[in-house]
XYZ file of C-alpha atoms in Angstrom:
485
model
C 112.884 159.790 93.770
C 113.549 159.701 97.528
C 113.720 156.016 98.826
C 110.731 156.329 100.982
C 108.559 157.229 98.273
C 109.834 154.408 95.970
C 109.141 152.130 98.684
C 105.464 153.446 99.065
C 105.289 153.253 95.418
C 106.093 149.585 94.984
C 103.843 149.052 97.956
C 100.985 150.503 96.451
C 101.718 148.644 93.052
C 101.458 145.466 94.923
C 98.080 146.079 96.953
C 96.481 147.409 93.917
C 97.655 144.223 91.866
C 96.463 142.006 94.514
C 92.590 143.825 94.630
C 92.500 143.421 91.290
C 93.540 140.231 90.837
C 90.526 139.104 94.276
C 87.798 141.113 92.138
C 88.384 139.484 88.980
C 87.075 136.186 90.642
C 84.531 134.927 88.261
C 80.806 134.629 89.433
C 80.184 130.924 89.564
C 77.518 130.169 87.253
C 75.640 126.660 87.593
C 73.559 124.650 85.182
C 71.159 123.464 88.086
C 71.346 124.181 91.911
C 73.766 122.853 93.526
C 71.434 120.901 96.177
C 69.532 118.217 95.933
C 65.950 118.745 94.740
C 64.967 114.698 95.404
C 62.524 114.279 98.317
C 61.551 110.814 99.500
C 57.663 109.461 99.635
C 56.388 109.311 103.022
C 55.580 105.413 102.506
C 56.220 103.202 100.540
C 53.750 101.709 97.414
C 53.729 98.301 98.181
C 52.527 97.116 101.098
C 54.692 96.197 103.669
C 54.493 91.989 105.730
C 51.884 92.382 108.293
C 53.215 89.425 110.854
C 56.317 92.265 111.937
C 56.252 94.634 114.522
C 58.642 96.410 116.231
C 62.435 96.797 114.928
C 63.406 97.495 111.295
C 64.959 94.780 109.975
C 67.143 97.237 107.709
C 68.978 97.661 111.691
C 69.676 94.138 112.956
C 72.546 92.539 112.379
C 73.023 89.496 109.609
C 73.867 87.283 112.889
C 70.142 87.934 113.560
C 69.022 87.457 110.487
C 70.230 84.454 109.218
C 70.605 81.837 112.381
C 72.202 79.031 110.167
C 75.612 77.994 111.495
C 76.673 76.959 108.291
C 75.994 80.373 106.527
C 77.225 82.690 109.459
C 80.746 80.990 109.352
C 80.744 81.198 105.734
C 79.899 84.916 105.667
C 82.817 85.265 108.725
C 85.378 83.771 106.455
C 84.362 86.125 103.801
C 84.540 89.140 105.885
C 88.061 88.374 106.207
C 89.446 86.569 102.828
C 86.791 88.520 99.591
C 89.431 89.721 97.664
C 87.213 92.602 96.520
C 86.360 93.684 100.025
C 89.969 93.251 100.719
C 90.935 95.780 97.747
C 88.232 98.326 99.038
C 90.220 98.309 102.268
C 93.850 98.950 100.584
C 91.482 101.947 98.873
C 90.506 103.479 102.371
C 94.456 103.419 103.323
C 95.213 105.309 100.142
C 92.285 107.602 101.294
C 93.348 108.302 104.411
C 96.972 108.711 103.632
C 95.621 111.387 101.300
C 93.823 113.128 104.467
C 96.801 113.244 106.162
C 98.907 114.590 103.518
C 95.789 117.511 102.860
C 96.218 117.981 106.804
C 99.553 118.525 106.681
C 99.484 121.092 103.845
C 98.280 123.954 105.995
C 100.785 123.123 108.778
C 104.633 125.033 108.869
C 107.145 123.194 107.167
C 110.821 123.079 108.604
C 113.856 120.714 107.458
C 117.026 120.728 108.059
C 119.209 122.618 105.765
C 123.141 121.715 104.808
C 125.779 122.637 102.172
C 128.759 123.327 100.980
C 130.451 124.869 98.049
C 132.722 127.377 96.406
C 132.314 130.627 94.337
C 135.144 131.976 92.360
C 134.426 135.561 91.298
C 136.111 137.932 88.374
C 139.408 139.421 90.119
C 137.949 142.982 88.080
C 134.340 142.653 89.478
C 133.606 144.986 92.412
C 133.180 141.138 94.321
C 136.658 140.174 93.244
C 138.159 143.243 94.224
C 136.620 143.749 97.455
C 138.023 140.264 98.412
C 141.374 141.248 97.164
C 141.133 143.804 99.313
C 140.064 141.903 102.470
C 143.233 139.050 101.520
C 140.070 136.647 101.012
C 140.822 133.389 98.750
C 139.594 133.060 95.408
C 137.733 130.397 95.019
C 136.167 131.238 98.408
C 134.069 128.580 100.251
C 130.663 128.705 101.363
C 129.801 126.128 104.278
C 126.705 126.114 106.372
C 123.968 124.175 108.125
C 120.448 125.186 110.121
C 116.805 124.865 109.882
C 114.416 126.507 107.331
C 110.999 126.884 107.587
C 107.842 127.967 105.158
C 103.992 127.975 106.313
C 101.194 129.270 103.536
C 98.808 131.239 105.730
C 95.233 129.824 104.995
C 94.289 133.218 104.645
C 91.126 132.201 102.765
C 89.984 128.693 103.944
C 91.592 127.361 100.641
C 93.729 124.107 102.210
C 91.171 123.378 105.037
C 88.442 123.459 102.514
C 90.924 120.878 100.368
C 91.506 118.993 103.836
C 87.932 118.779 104.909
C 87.116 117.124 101.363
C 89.672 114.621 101.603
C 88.021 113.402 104.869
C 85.218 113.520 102.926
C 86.111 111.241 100.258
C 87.815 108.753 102.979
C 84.467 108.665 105.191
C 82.671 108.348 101.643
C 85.342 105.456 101.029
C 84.120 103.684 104.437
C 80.729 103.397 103.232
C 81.967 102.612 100.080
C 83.229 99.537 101.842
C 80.223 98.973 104.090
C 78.252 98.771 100.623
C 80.329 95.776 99.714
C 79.968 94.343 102.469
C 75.738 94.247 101.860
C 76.482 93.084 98.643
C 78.794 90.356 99.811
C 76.669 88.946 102.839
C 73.650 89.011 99.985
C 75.327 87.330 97.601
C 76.652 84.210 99.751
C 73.494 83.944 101.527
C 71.485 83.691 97.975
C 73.695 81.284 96.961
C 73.561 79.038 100.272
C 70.271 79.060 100.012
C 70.389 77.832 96.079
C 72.807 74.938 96.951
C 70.194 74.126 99.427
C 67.684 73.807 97.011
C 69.704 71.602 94.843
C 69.990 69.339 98.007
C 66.298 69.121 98.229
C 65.749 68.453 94.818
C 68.268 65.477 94.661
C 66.019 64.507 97.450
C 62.797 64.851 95.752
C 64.299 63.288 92.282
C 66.012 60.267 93.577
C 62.342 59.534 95.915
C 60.531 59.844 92.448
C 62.903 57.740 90.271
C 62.275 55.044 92.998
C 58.773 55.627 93.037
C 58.201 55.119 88.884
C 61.321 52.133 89.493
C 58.357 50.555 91.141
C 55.866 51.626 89.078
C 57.629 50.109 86.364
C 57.708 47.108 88.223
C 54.384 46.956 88.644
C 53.663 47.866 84.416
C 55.781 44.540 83.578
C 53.718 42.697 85.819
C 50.363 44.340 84.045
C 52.171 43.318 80.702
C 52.493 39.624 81.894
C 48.901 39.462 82.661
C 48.041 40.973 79.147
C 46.488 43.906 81.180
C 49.227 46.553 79.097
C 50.899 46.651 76.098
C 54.655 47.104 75.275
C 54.062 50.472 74.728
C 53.037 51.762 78.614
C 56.639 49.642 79.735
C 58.452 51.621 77.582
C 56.230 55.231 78.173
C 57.587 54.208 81.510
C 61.094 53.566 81.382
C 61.343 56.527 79.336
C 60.061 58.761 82.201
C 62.428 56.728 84.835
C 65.460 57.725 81.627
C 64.580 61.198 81.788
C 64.197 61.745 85.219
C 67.848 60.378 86.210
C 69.378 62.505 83.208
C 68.462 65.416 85.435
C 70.707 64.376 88.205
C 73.921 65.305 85.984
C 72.494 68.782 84.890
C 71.593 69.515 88.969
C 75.383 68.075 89.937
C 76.639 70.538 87.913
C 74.511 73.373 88.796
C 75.503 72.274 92.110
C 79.566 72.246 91.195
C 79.220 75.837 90.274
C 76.722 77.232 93.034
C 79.924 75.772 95.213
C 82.464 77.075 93.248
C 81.226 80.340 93.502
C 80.321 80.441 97.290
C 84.112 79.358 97.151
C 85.122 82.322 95.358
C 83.180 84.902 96.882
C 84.712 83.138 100.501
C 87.930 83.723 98.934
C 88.973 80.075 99.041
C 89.469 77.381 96.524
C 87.299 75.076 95.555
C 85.809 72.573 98.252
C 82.475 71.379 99.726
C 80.728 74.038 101.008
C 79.459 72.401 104.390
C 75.610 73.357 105.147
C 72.474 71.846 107.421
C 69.961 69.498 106.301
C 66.632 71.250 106.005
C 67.703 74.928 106.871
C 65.706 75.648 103.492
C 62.303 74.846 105.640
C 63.850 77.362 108.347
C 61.316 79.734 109.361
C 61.156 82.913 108.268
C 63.028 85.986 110.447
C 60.231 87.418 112.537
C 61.322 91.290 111.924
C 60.327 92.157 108.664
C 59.177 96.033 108.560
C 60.669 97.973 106.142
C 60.556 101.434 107.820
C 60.365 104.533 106.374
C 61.376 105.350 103.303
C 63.920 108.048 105.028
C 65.557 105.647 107.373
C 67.572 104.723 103.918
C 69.102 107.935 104.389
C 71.155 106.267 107.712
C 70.747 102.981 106.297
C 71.981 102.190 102.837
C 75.637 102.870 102.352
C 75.512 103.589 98.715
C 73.017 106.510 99.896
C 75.465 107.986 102.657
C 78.355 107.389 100.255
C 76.843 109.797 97.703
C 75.794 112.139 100.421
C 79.554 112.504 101.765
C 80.506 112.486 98.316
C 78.580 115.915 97.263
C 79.720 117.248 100.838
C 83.417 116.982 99.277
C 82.418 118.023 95.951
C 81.071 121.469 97.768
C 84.502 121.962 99.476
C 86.168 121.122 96.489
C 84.294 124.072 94.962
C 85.303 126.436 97.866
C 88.727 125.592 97.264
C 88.598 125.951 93.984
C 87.250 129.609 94.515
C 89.931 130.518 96.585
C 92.978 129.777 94.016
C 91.657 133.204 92.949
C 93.351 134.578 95.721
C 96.715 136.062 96.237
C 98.675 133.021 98.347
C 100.379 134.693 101.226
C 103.617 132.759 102.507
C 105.926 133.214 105.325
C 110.002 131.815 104.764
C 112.606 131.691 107.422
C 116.048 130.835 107.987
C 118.189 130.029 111.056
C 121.638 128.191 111.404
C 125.683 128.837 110.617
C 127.051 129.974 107.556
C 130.781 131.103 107.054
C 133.417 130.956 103.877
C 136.167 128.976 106.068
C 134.514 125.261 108.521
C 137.087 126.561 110.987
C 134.786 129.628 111.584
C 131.334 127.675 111.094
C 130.664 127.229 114.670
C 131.436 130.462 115.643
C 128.950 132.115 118.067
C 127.780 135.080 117.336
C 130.192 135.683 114.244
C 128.878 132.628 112.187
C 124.761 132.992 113.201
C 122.790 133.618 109.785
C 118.673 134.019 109.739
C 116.740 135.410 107.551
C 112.983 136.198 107.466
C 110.203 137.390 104.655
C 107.084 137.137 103.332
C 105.876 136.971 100.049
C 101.981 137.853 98.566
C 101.244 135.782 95.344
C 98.306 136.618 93.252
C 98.042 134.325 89.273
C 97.337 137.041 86.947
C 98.274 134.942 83.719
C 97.968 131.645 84.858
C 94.135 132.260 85.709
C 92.799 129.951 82.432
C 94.398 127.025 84.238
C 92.997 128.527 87.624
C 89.416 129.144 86.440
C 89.753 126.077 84.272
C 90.059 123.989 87.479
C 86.893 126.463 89.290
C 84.295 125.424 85.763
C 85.841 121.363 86.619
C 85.199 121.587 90.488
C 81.483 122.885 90.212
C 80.700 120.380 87.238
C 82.016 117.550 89.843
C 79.656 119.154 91.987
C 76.252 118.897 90.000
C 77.195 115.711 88.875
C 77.591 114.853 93.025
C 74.040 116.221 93.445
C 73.141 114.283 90.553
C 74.815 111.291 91.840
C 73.383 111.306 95.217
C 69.665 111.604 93.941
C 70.058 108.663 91.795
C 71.127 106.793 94.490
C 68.365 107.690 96.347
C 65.590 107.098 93.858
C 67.911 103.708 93.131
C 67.448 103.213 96.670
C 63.431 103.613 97.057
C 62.814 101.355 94.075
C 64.966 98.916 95.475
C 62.644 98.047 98.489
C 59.837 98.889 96.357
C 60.539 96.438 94.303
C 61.175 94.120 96.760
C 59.049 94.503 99.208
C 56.047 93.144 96.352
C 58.437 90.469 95.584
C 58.232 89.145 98.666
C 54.468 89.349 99.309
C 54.023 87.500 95.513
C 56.603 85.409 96.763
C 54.572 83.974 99.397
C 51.358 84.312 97.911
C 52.789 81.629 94.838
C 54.320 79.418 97.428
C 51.123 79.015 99.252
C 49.263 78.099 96.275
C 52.084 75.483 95.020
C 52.033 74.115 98.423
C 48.296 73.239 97.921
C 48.660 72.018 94.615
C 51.480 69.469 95.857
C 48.788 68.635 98.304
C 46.171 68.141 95.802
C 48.695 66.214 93.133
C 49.720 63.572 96.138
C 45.691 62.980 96.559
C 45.738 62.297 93.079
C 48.903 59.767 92.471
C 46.886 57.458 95.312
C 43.755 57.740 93.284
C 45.666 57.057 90.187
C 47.142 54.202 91.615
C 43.877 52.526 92.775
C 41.978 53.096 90.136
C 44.644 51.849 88.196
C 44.932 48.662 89.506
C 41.565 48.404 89.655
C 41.561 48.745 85.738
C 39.010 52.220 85.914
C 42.293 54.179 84.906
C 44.436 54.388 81.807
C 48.719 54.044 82.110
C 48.755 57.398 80.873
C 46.615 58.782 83.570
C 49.416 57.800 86.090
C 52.359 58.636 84.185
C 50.906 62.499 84.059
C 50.145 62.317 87.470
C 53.206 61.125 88.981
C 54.983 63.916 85.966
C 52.606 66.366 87.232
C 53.619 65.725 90.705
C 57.490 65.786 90.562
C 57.268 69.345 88.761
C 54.976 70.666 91.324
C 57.101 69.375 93.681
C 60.481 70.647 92.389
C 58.213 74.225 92.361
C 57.557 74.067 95.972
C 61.090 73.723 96.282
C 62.326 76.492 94.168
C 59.319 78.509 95.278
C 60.635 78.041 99.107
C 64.237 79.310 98.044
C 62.918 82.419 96.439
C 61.179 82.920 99.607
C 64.255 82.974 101.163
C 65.712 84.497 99.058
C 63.455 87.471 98.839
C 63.807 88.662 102.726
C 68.056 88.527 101.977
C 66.895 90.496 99.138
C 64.657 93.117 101.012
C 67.402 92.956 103.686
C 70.155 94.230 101.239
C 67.697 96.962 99.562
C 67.269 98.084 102.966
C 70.777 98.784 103.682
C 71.070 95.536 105.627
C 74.111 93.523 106.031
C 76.893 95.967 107.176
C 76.421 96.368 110.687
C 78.906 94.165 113.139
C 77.109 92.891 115.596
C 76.429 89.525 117.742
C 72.895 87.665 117.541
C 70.356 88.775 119.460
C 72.326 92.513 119.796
């Protein structure tokens, strides 16, 4: 057969290999689409604080809404020393490093090239005699040095699609972090505000014990003038007992509300420092929740999943392409010669080379369409993902935003029965010592009054507690920002 006809052969041969091999790419088939079906409520159930207007609070920054001193440093120092937020960060350099790398994939490739060595050939091979021939040496050297260079045309979007993912999954990783960070500036403002409510309820304890001290007093006295029996001095000493054996169980509560501040700072254990009172603080004026699709742009979790089934699509698209014969390009350029006294020779030494080869799997596709079932599985389970964090999202501030109005419906009421309970311990005590009231009266009173007390208090903490609550469902707590910006 005539050499240009072979040639046209093999070239034929090849393109028909390689159409075959691009129209056996298997039709992707999906168990659901592949976008989200989830579409957020125009409002919200519950309803939403009347006394706010203007701003989301979802958009201000933590500076803004929480104007204690004390708790802004501690959330700086945590900012900088969480361990956990700290790891998340070491996880965005691995993330980006990966970016790169993808980048880099679709990019020529050159490196330097060197080597040396020796072939010794069969003195009765058609190499060994032509050398014999030409008085060459047997072993003969081989010595040379240059550049070579490879680039994989991106014929069919296969390594941008893998590149565009990665920066995907490390943009996903940044909200990843700015999730922690809500979480974080949550969790150490909930628990400032319970070691504030142990200080007020040492407060509120040690004013009672020295309240029924004197009552007791006053009983001993009643017993001397035969107006008691034994039996209402010890009713009483057992309440004044029972009341300081709570001081050890709030110490403790207050050891470990410290403790874990301390952790979360990223510190060992020390007094947490804090402001007298900041429990009383008033309320942050901004309290709309928004829309429900501002959560979209607010919560991180939500954007996280969003990037995430944006790289889970490109994924897909790469995936595809694997199908795909891989066209390459390879070239040489540098000095090669059998003797180093010759390597630098100009022209005599010069040595290139240049080709390209067409790739196309033909029994590797299993692994190949393996890989293509994997990528769009990753994909619904994305879509899946990112809908769940919506609906996660919605029920959140749901959730919270009726918290907060039962929140401060109960604390109003306990505030009025502390009222009405004081009222009472006066009465109690008049009408005591005017004999018209039983020993018993005023021990339920004054019992009656320290719980309703100790209510108010815990009552005024979960008040507090519910806007860092609301502010977190919102997406709050991530942005940088200085008070009042």
């Amino acid at each position: 057969m005539p050499r240009k006809l072979r040639r046209a052969a093999a070239l034929a041969v090849l393109a028909a290999a390689c159409l075959l091999a691009t129209a056996c790419v298997p039709a992707l088939v999906r168990n659901r689409e592949a976008e989200p079906a989830a579409q957020l409520p125009a409002s919200y159930p519950a309803p939403q604080p009347s006394a706010a207007m203007g701003e989301g609070l979802a958009t201000r920054s933590w500076r803004d809404v929480f104007p204690s001193p004390a708790l802004r440093t501690l959330i700086d120092e945590a900012l900088g020393k969480n361990q956990e937020l700290n790891l998340r960060i070491q996880e965005l350099v691995i993330l980006q490093n990966e970016a790169s790398a993808k980048h880099g994939e679709y990019r020529p490739k050159v490196r330097a090239d060197a080597g040396l060595g020796a072939d010794r050939v069969g003195r009765y091979t058609s190499q060994g005699t032509s050398d014999e021939a030409h008085e060459l040496s047997n072993p003969l050297g081989d010595f040379g040095f240059g550049l070579v260079a490879s680039w994989e045309v991106d014929v069919w979007g296969k390594l941008r699609a893998d590149a565009a993912a990665a920066d995907a999954r490390y943009a996903a990783g940044l909200e990843g972090r700015n999730f922690v960070v809500t979480q974080l500036v949550a969790e150490i403002a909930r628990s400032y505000y319970d070691l504030l409510a142990l200080d007020a309820k040492f407060a509120v304890l040690d004013r009672n014990i020295a309240i029924q001290a004197r009552a007791l007093a006053l009983i001993k006295i009643e017993k001397q003038a035969a107006r008691v029996t034994e039996l209402a001095v010890q009713r009483f000493e057992a309440e004044v007992l029972k009341n300081r054996s709570l001081r050890p169980e709030f110490e403790q509560e207050q050891v470990q509300v410290q403790n874990r501040i301390n952790f979360l700072v990223g510190r060992y254990p020390q007094a947490v420092a804090r402001q007298v009172r900041e429990l009383d603080a008033p309320l942050p004026p901004l309290l709309r929740a928004g829309v429900p699709s501002a959560l979209l742009a607010n919560r991180p979790d939500v954007r996280q999943a969003e990037l995430a089934l944006g790289a889970a699509k490109l994924e897909v698209a790469a995936a595809r392409a694997a199908f795909f014969p891989a066209l390459t390009i390879d070239a040489k350029a540098g000095f090669k010669a059998f003797n180093p006294a010759h390597l630098l020779a100009i022209p005599e030494s010069l040595a290139a080379a240049l080709g390209g080869n067409l790739i196309a799997p033909v029994l590797n596709r299993a692994a190949i369409e393996a890989e293509y079932r994997s990528a769009d599985a990753r994909q619904v389970s994305a879509v899946i993902g990112y809908e769940r964090a919506v609906l996660q999202a919605f029920t959140d501030v749901t959730n919270q935003l009726a918290n907060l109005e039962n929140v401060q419906a109960g604390y109003a009421l306990r505030v009025k029965q502390v009222e009405k309970l004081k009222r009472s311990v006066e009465m109690s005590t008049v009408l005591f010592k005017a004999a018209r009231a039983d020993y018993v009266e005023v021990l339920l009173v004054r019992r009656d009054l320290l719980e309703a007390e100790m209510e108010v208090i815990e009552r005024r903490k979960l008040l507090q507690q519910a806007v860092v609550n609301l502010y977190q469902a919102l997406g709050g707590g991530w942005r940088r920002g200085v008070a009042g910006g």
